[in-house]
Amino acid sequence: MDTWIGLMSGTSMDGIDAVLVSFRENAVRIHDTHSIPYPEHLRHRLMLASQNQATPDEVGELDTLTGVIFADAAETLIRNSSVDKSSIRAIGSHGQTLRHQPSGPSRFSLQIGNPAIIAEKTGIATVGDFRSRDMAAGGQGAPLVPAFHQFFFGSKTEDRCILNLGGIANITWIPSNPASPVTGFDTGPANALMDAWCLDQTGRAYDEDGHWAQEGIVDQAMLSDMLSDAYFDRPPPKSTGKEKFNLGWVKTLVQRHGETRPEDVQRTLLQLSVITAVRQMPQSPAMTVYACGGGTRNRLLMGELSQALSPIRVLDTAELGLDPQWVEPTAFAWLARQTMERKPGNLAEVTGARGPRVLGAIYPA
Ligand SMILES: Nc1ncnc2c1ncn2[C@@H]1O[C@H](COP(=O)(O)OP(=O)(O)O)[C@@H](O)[C@H]1O
Ligand SMILES: [Mg+2]
């Protein structure tokens, strides 16, 4: 039996999620999992770098430091697992995005966390740099999870919308009719703005369970101003990141609306995440929405989502056999398998690429 490792850290920069999995037909078996939060000082430096506040020397150093932590995550996962190490065919490492600029004259998407270090420390072939080939083929380089969502969550009887609530939210629409295309794109912020405002105002990295937001009320004028951002009306393909949806974006809006309590802003940002996701979903009364990512642990967010979508059902991906925390790292284990087998990992209709492409760079064992 071949096994695969997936390593993921998203725009939230909260830390690395690692899985050891195997695949059979359309089934996934998770053998072991491991998470490592970034040390606070590293997270802070990554945040600064992601805001363009780092020299090339610093970016190089961060590439090494995160590469070592990604490798540590894989090594701990392997050490604590009863799975035979020799069965592990490859590690798929998304890396840590520092910047994602999918449009403009010189498009790029920069992930750090040197895969050479992971391959060297583990002795296992490592696939990294998943986004750049899709971008070279004219695509957004994102989102890349929809192909895996289709593989694992596709159903012949139910239209499904997978909603990933990371720092940024992305949806994958999987119609039950195989003749209809799978579509997907980033809908905008999920946790990114809430985290940024919470950190700025309270010093806490995120608003646990939405408790703080719960104390506030939605500022309707500010919300409609936020909703007027052109990103939300743009047709797909589209993808975004913290280059756009960041603390500066929030502060500009807050300043425009004068006296607002900080908890009201937090509540408004939560509502923004809900409404932008819901409005951009296909209007299909028969679908079921399955959520994944860290945002599923925010009870207020999930409650508001259910209310906004009612009577459409909102569940999380555990209902389909995959815990919400492990969907993304499992997707990168699957993408590594696609690469090793020289199969495409992108969905061209999602990213806008000229066609399907074998993604990533292989760092041999
Ligand atoms: N208990 C919780 N309450 C509220 N938010 C949470 C909770 N647990 C995790 N989160 C949110 O989930 C984020 C991490 O989600 P994740 O899916 O790892 O995102 P990313 O892919 O961007 O790293 C955290 O930054 C935080 O905003
Ligand atoms: Mg994360």
PDB file of N, CA and C and ligand atoms in Angstrom, residues 8-15 17 43 96 164-168 190-192 194-195 205-211 292-299 301 324-325 328, ligand 1:
ATOM      1  N   MET A   8       0.399  21.473   5.056  1.00  0.00           N
ATOM      2  CA  MET A   8      -0.306  22.689   4.647  1.00  0.00           C
ATOM      3  C   MET A   8      -0.214  23.769   5.712  1.00  0.00           C
ATOM      4  N   SER A   9       0.072  24.975   5.280  1.00  0.00           N
ATOM      5  CA  SER A   9      -0.178  26.140   6.132  1.00  0.00           C
ATOM      6  C   SER A   9      -0.792  27.206   5.247  1.00  0.00           C
ATOM      7  N   GLY A  10      -1.935  27.707   5.637  1.00  0.00           N
ATOM      8  CA  GLY A  10      -2.678  28.644   4.790  1.00  0.00           C
ATOM      9  C   GLY A  10      -2.416  30.097   5.138  1.00  0.00           C
ATOM     10  N   THR A  11      -3.263  30.957   4.592  1.00  0.00           N
ATOM     11  CA  THR A  11      -3.080  32.403   4.782  1.00  0.00           C
ATOM     12  C   THR A  11      -3.215  32.833   6.237  1.00  0.00           C
ATOM     13  N   SER A  12      -3.876  32.030   7.065  1.00  0.00           N
ATOM     14  CA  SER A  12      -4.005  32.407   8.483  1.00  0.00           C
ATOM     15  C   SER A  12      -2.650  32.398   9.178  1.00  0.00           C
ATOM     16  N   MET A  13      -1.693  31.674   8.619  1.00  0.00           N
ATOM     17  CA  MET A  13      -0.355  31.571   9.231  1.00  0.00           C
ATOM     18  C   MET A  13      -0.427  31.097  10.667  1.00  0.00           C
ATOM     19  N   ASP A  14      -1.385  30.213  10.941  1.00  0.00           N
ATOM     20  CA  ASP A  14      -1.515  29.714  12.317  1.00  0.00           C
ATOM     21  C   ASP A  14      -0.540  28.573  12.583  1.00  0.00           C
ATOM     22  N   GLY A  15      -0.152  27.842  11.547  1.00  0.00           N
ATOM     23  CA  GLY A  15       0.781  26.738  11.744  1.00  0.00           C
ATOM     24  C   GLY A  15       0.536  25.657  10.726  1.00  0.00           C
ATOM     25  N   ASP A  17      -0.466  21.945   9.328  1.00  0.00           N
ATOM     26  CA  ASP A  17      -1.276  20.741   9.496  1.00  0.00           C
ATOM     27  C   ASP A  17      -0.680  19.666   8.602  1.00  0.00           C
ATOM     28  N   ARG A  43       5.719  33.592  13.404  1.00  0.00           N
ATOM     29  CA  ARG A  43       4.449  34.028  12.810  1.00  0.00           C
ATOM     30  C   ARG A  43       4.490  35.532  12.554  1.00  0.00           C
ATOM     31  N   GLN A  96       4.310  27.966   2.700  1.00  0.00           N
ATOM     32  CA  GLN A  96       3.635  29.116   3.306  1.00  0.00           C
ATOM     33  C   GLN A  96       3.577  30.240   2.278  1.00  0.00           C
ATOM     34  N   ASN A 164     -14.513  26.165   2.014  1.00  0.00           N
ATOM     35  CA  ASN A 164     -13.335  26.113   2.864  1.00  0.00           C
ATOM     36  C   ASN A 164     -13.165  27.456   3.577  1.00  0.00           C
ATOM     37  N   LEU A 165     -13.251  27.420   4.906  1.00  0.00           N
ATOM     38  CA  LEU A 165     -13.170  28.646   5.702  1.00  0.00           C
ATOM     39  C   LEU A 165     -11.787  28.766   6.329  1.00  0.00           C
ATOM     40  N   GLY A 166     -10.798  29.102   5.512  1.00  0.00           N
ATOM     41  CA  GLY A 166      -9.452  29.375   6.021  1.00  0.00           C
ATOM     42  C   GLY A 166      -9.324  30.865   6.280  1.00  0.00           C
ATOM     43  N   GLY A 167      -8.098  31.411   6.080  1.00  0.00           N
ATOM     44  CA  GLY A 167      -7.955  32.860   6.143  1.00  0.00           C
ATOM     45  C   GLY A 167      -8.830  33.481   5.058  1.00  0.00           C
ATOM     46  N   ILE A 168      -8.727  32.893   3.873  1.00  0.00           N
ATOM     47  CA  ILE A 168      -9.586  33.241   2.741  1.00  0.00           C
ATOM     48  C   ILE A 168     -10.597  32.111   2.578  1.00  0.00           C
ATOM     49  N   ALA A 190     -12.437  34.849   4.893  1.00  0.00           N
ATOM     50  CA  ALA A 190     -13.191  34.073   5.888  1.00  0.00           C
ATOM     51  C   ALA A 190     -12.702  34.544   7.259  1.00  0.00           C
ATOM     52  N   ASN A 191     -11.509  34.058   7.656  1.00  0.00           N
ATOM     53  CA  ASN A 191     -10.983  34.471   8.966  1.00  0.00           C
ATOM     54  C   ASN A 191      -9.970  35.607   8.897  1.00  0.00           C
ATOM     55  N   ALA A 192      -9.438  35.875   7.696  1.00  0.00           N
ATOM     56  CA  ALA A 192      -8.291  36.790   7.594  1.00  0.00           C
ATOM     57  C   ALA A 192      -8.574  38.159   8.237  1.00  0.00           C
ATOM     58  N   MET A 194     -11.162  39.008  10.284  1.00  0.00           N
ATOM     59  CA  MET A 194     -11.522  38.859  11.710  1.00  0.00           C
ATOM     60  C   MET A 194     -10.268  38.682  12.558  1.00  0.00           C
ATOM     61  N   ASP A 195      -9.342  37.828  12.081  1.00  0.00           N
ATOM     62  CA  ASP A 195      -8.088  37.607  12.818  1.00  0.00           C
ATOM     63  C   ASP A 195      -7.286  38.907  12.927  1.00  0.00           C
ATOM     64  N   ALA A 205      -4.838  36.235  18.737  1.00  0.00           N
ATOM     65  CA  ALA A 205      -4.643  35.882  17.326  1.00  0.00           C
ATOM     66  C   ALA A 205      -5.968  35.629  16.612  1.00  0.00           C
ATOM     67  N   TYR A 206      -6.974  35.171  17.343  1.00  0.00           N
ATOM     68  CA  TYR A 206      -8.297  34.991  16.738  1.00  0.00           C
ATOM     69  C   TYR A 206      -9.368  35.043  17.811  1.00  0.00           C
ATOM     70  N   ASP A 207     -10.582  35.240  17.376  1.00  0.00           N
ATOM     71  CA  ASP A 207     -11.724  35.418  18.279  1.00  0.00           C
ATOM     72  C   ASP A 207     -12.343  34.044  18.527  1.00  0.00           C
ATOM     73  N   GLU A 208     -11.960  33.439  19.639  1.00  0.00           N
ATOM     74  CA  GLU A 208     -12.371  32.054  19.886  1.00  0.00           C
ATOM     75  C   GLU A 208     -13.887  31.936  19.917  1.00  0.00           C
ATOM     76  N   ASP A 209     -14.367  31.027  19.058  1.00  0.00           N
ATOM     77  CA  ASP A 209     -15.806  30.741  18.973  1.00  0.00           C
ATOM     78  C   ASP A 209     -16.656  31.954  18.607  1.00  0.00           C
ATOM     79  N   GLY A 210     -16.003  33.044  18.211  1.00  0.00           N
ATOM     80  CA  GLY A 210     -16.744  34.261  17.896  1.00  0.00           C
ATOM     81  C   GLY A 210     -17.325  34.941  19.127  1.00  0.00           C
ATOM     82  N   HIS A 211     -16.750  34.676  20.320  1.00  0.00           N
ATOM     83  CA  HIS A 211     -17.302  35.250  21.555  1.00  0.00           C
ATOM     84  C   HIS A 211     -17.307  36.774  21.547  1.00  0.00           C
ATOM     85  N   CYS A 292     -15.377  23.289   5.609  1.00  0.00           N
ATOM     86  CA  CYS A 292     -14.141  22.766   6.197  1.00  0.00           C
ATOM     87  C   CYS A 292     -13.239  23.949   6.534  1.00  0.00           C
ATOM     88  N   GLY A 293     -12.070  23.657   7.128  1.00  0.00           N
ATOM     89  CA  GLY A 293     -11.148  24.719   7.531  1.00  0.00           C
ATOM     90  C   GLY A 293     -11.432  25.184   8.950  1.00  0.00           C
ATOM     91  N   GLY A 294     -10.508  25.996   9.460  1.00  0.00           N
ATOM     92  CA  GLY A 294     -10.568  26.435  10.859  1.00  0.00           C
ATOM     93  C   GLY A 294     -11.836  27.196  11.222  1.00  0.00           C
ATOM     94  N   GLY A 295     -12.443  27.862  10.224  1.00  0.00           N
ATOM     95  CA  GLY A 295     -13.660  28.639  10.496  1.00  0.00           C
ATOM     96  C   GLY A 295     -14.822  27.779  10.976  1.00  0.00           C
ATOM     97  N   THR A 296     -14.758  26.469  10.695  1.00  0.00           N
ATOM     98  CA  THR A 296     -15.841  25.590  11.168  1.00  0.00           C
ATOM     99  C   THR A 296     -15.842  25.503  12.690  1.00  0.00           C
ATOM    100  N   ARG A 297     -14.721  25.911  13.317  1.00  0.00           N
ATOM    101  CA  ARG A 297     -14.663  25.860  14.786  1.00  0.00           C
ATOM    102  C   ARG A 297     -15.225  27.123  15.421  1.00  0.00           C
ATOM    103  N   ASN A 298     -15.613  28.084  14.589  1.00  0.00           N
ATOM    104  CA  ASN A 298     -16.210  29.323  15.097  1.00  0.00           C
ATOM    105  C   ASN A 298     -17.734  29.141  15.076  1.00  0.00           C
ATOM    106  N   ARG A 299     -18.281  28.906  16.237  1.00  0.00           N
ATOM    107  CA  ARG A 299     -19.699  28.526  16.308  1.00  0.00           C
ATOM    108  C   ARG A 299     -20.627  29.633  15.796  1.00  0.00           C
ATOM    109  N   LEU A 301     -19.917  31.890  13.540  1.00  0.00           N
ATOM    110  CA  LEU A 301     -19.791  31.917  12.079  1.00  0.00           C
ATOM    111  C   LEU A 301     -20.648  30.815  11.448  1.00  0.00           C
ATOM    112  N   PRO A 324     -12.889  18.435   9.051  1.00  0.00           N
ATOM    113  CA  PRO A 324     -12.638  19.729   8.407  1.00  0.00           C
ATOM    114  C   PRO A 324     -11.198  20.220   8.496  1.00  0.00           C
ATOM    115  N   GLN A 325     -10.499  19.858   9.556  1.00  0.00           N
ATOM    116  CA  GLN A 325      -9.122  20.345   9.711  1.00  0.00           C
ATOM    117  C   GLN A 325      -8.156  19.689   8.718  1.00  0.00           C
ATOM    118  N   GLU A 328      -7.565  20.230   3.662  1.00  0.00           N
ATOM    119  CA  GLU A 328      -6.536  20.883   2.832  1.00  0.00           C
ATOM    120  C   GLU A 328      -5.218  20.123   2.807  1.00  0.00           C
TER     121      GLU A 328
HETATM  122  N1  LIG B   1     -12.103  27.856  18.099  1.00  0.00           N
HETATM  123  C1  LIG B   1     -12.045  28.742  17.109  1.00  0.00           C
HETATM  124  N2  LIG B   1     -12.839  29.814  17.114  1.00  0.00           N
HETATM  125  C2  LIG B   1     -12.798  30.736  16.125  1.00  0.00           C
HETATM  126  N3  LIG B   1     -11.955  30.651  15.087  1.00  0.00           N
HETATM  127  C3  LIG B   1     -11.133  29.599  15.028  1.00  0.00           C
HETATM  128  C4  LIG B   1     -11.129  28.588  16.019  1.00  0.00           C
HETATM  129  N4  LIG B   1     -10.186  27.666  15.656  1.00  0.00           N
HETATM  130  C5  LIG B   1      -9.635  28.096  14.497  1.00  0.00           C
HETATM  131  N5  LIG B   1     -10.192  29.263  14.111  1.00  0.00           N
HETATM  132  C6  LIG B   1      -9.872  30.077  12.941  1.00  0.00           C
HETATM  133  O1  LIG B   1      -9.332  29.255  11.931  1.00  0.00           O
HETATM  134  C7  LIG B   1      -8.109  29.822  11.430  1.00  0.00           C
HETATM  135  C8  LIG B   1      -7.220  28.719  10.924  1.00  0.00           C
HETATM  136  O2  LIG B   1      -7.920  28.007   9.940  1.00  0.00           O
HETATM  137  P1  LIG B   1      -7.170  27.247   8.771  1.00  0.00           P
HETATM  138  O3  LIG B   1      -8.172  26.396   8.094  1.00  0.00           O
HETATM  139  O4  LIG B   1      -5.937  26.611   9.313  1.00  0.00           O
HETATM  140  O5  LIG B   1      -6.805  28.456   7.826  1.00  0.00           O
HETATM  141  P2  LIG B   1      -5.593  28.606   6.817  1.00  0.00           P
HETATM  142  O6  LIG B   1      -5.827  27.566   5.766  1.00  0.00           O
HETATM  143  O7  LIG B   1      -5.725  30.009   6.312  1.00  0.00           O
HETATM  144  O8  LIG B   1      -4.345  28.356   7.630  1.00  0.00           O
HETATM  145  C9  LIG B   1      -7.562  30.579  12.619  1.00  0.00           C
HETATM  146  O9  LIG B   1      -6.689  31.602  12.192  1.00  0.00           O
HETATM  147  C10 LIG B   1      -8.824  31.124  13.256  1.00  0.00           C
HETATM  148  O10 LIG B   1      -9.212  32.304  12.627  1.00  0.00           O
END
